[in-house]
Amino acid sequence: RGGPSTGLPTKTEQADLLQAMYGRNGEAPVPVVAPRTPADCFDAAIDAARIALTYRTPVFLLSDGYLANGSEPWRIPDVEELPDLRVAFQTTTNHVLADGTEVFWPFKRDPQTLARPWAVPGTPGLEHR
């Protein structure tokens, strides 16, 4: 996008990248993935999707006008070699209350990834607000 000006009489800048990296509260960090070459754009998109699905977090995938207008040789990857991005959805309750009642806690975090469980909306017994 254009720099701080009216119209585009000046060269583009990296303000969006800096805003995404540093424009949030310290308590709310977010992953930022930025490709470095035109061919890296595909791998960066895969990495962004993997991070988003593994950790259940928003991810900023930022590119650049120089990459969009650039080109380089790139081999189309074999689909079988791409990472498996399937998600395991929660299908059962995941917490037992003190009285023995089994409930679904959408905010209960995985101890390894700190990701919250994902239930398909409308799954019986896993509805929540």
XYZ file of C-alpha atoms in Angstrom:
129
model
C 0.000 0.000 0.000
C 1.088 3.556 -0.457
C 3.078 5.480 2.110
C 1.732 8.398 4.161
C 0.642 10.710 1.384
C -2.289 11.697 -0.781
C -2.427 9.342 -3.708
C 0.704 7.360 -4.480
C 3.416 9.899 -5.329
C 5.855 8.245 -2.924
C 7.296 4.753 -2.758
C 5.595 2.021 -0.747
C 6.649 1.268 2.825
C 6.552 -1.558 5.355
C 4.128 0.130 7.773
C 1.592 -2.710 7.618
C 4.252 -5.219 8.680
C 5.370 -3.023 11.568
C 1.750 -2.402 12.595
C 1.036 -6.137 12.612
C 4.205 -6.903 14.591
C 4.128 -4.113 17.156
C 0.657 -2.564 17.052
C -0.913 -4.818 19.691
C -0.935 -4.989 23.438
C 1.793 -7.106 24.974
C -0.862 -9.434 26.396
C -2.194 -10.231 22.915
C 0.675 -11.344 20.698
C -0.111 -12.747 17.269
C 1.998 -14.769 14.815
C 3.135 -12.873 11.727
C 4.340 -14.811 8.675
C 5.963 -12.875 5.847
C 7.408 -14.579 2.753
C 10.826 -13.472 1.524
C 10.629 -14.453 -2.155
C 7.859 -15.059 -4.691
C 8.382 -18.826 -4.428
C 8.303 -18.625 -0.626
C 4.716 -17.297 -0.741
C 3.298 -20.818 -1.110
C 5.294 -22.210 1.833
C 4.454 -19.164 3.945
C 0.731 -19.745 3.353
C 1.098 -23.397 4.403
C 3.029 -22.341 7.534
C 0.421 -19.724 8.424
C -2.388 -22.277 8.072
C -0.450 -24.838 10.146
C 0.162 -22.340 12.956
C -3.470 -21.157 12.923
C -4.874 -24.688 13.067
C -2.378 -26.096 15.584
C -2.609 -23.248 18.078
C -6.155 -22.004 17.258
C -4.987 -18.441 16.831
C -5.299 -15.744 14.194
C -2.226 -15.421 11.981
C -1.196 -12.465 9.846
C 0.148 -13.536 6.459
C 1.679 -10.439 4.931
C 3.108 -10.168 1.468
C 4.617 -7.257 -0.401
C 4.123 -5.499 -3.699
C 7.651 -6.400 -4.740
C 6.835 -10.090 -4.286
C 3.499 -9.746 -6.085
C 5.204 -8.173 -9.089
C 8.239 -10.454 -8.958
C 8.748 -13.894 -10.386
C 11.141 -16.811 -10.151
C 11.150 -20.482 -11.115
C 9.046 -22.572 -8.740
C 8.346 -26.272 -8.832
C 4.728 -27.188 -8.098
C 4.911 -29.491 -5.072
C 3.549 -33.014 -5.059
C 0.236 -32.927 -3.182
C 1.194 -36.108 -1.308
C 4.244 -34.343 0.170
C 2.298 -31.398 1.593
C 1.723 -31.400 5.369
C -1.521 -32.829 6.706
C -3.536 -29.878 8.010
C -6.576 -31.824 9.153
C -7.977 -30.796 12.519
C -9.176 -33.129 15.262
C -12.504 -31.686 16.393
C -13.787 -32.207 19.915
C -16.605 -34.775 19.852
C -17.074 -35.492 23.574
C -17.185 -33.559 26.807
C -13.797 -32.583 28.198
C -14.338 -31.744 31.871
C -16.020 -33.248 34.933
C -17.542 -30.885 37.503
C -17.292 -31.489 41.257
C -20.784 -33.052 41.287
C -19.765 -35.549 38.566
C -21.516 -33.787 35.694
C -19.633 -34.053 32.403
C -19.495 -30.743 30.517
C -17.764 -29.176 27.529
C -15.382 -26.356 28.375
C -14.544 -24.451 25.167
C -11.862 -22.498 27.036
C -9.959 -25.497 28.431
C -6.458 -25.431 26.971
C -4.243 -28.210 25.692
C -1.231 -28.276 28.064
C 1.269 -28.675 25.196
C 0.013 -26.215 22.575
C -2.245 -24.034 24.786
C -4.860 -24.388 22.032
C -8.519 -24.529 22.939
C -10.710 -27.414 21.754
C -12.651 -26.996 18.546
C -16.189 -28.345 18.352
C -18.253 -28.291 15.190
C -21.085 -25.814 15.847
C -24.289 -27.617 16.800
C -22.621 -30.821 18.021
C -25.064 -32.242 20.612
C -23.765 -31.698 24.147
C -20.975 -29.373 23.023
C -23.031 -26.240 22.423
C -21.812 -23.135 24.226
C -22.093 -19.379 24.183
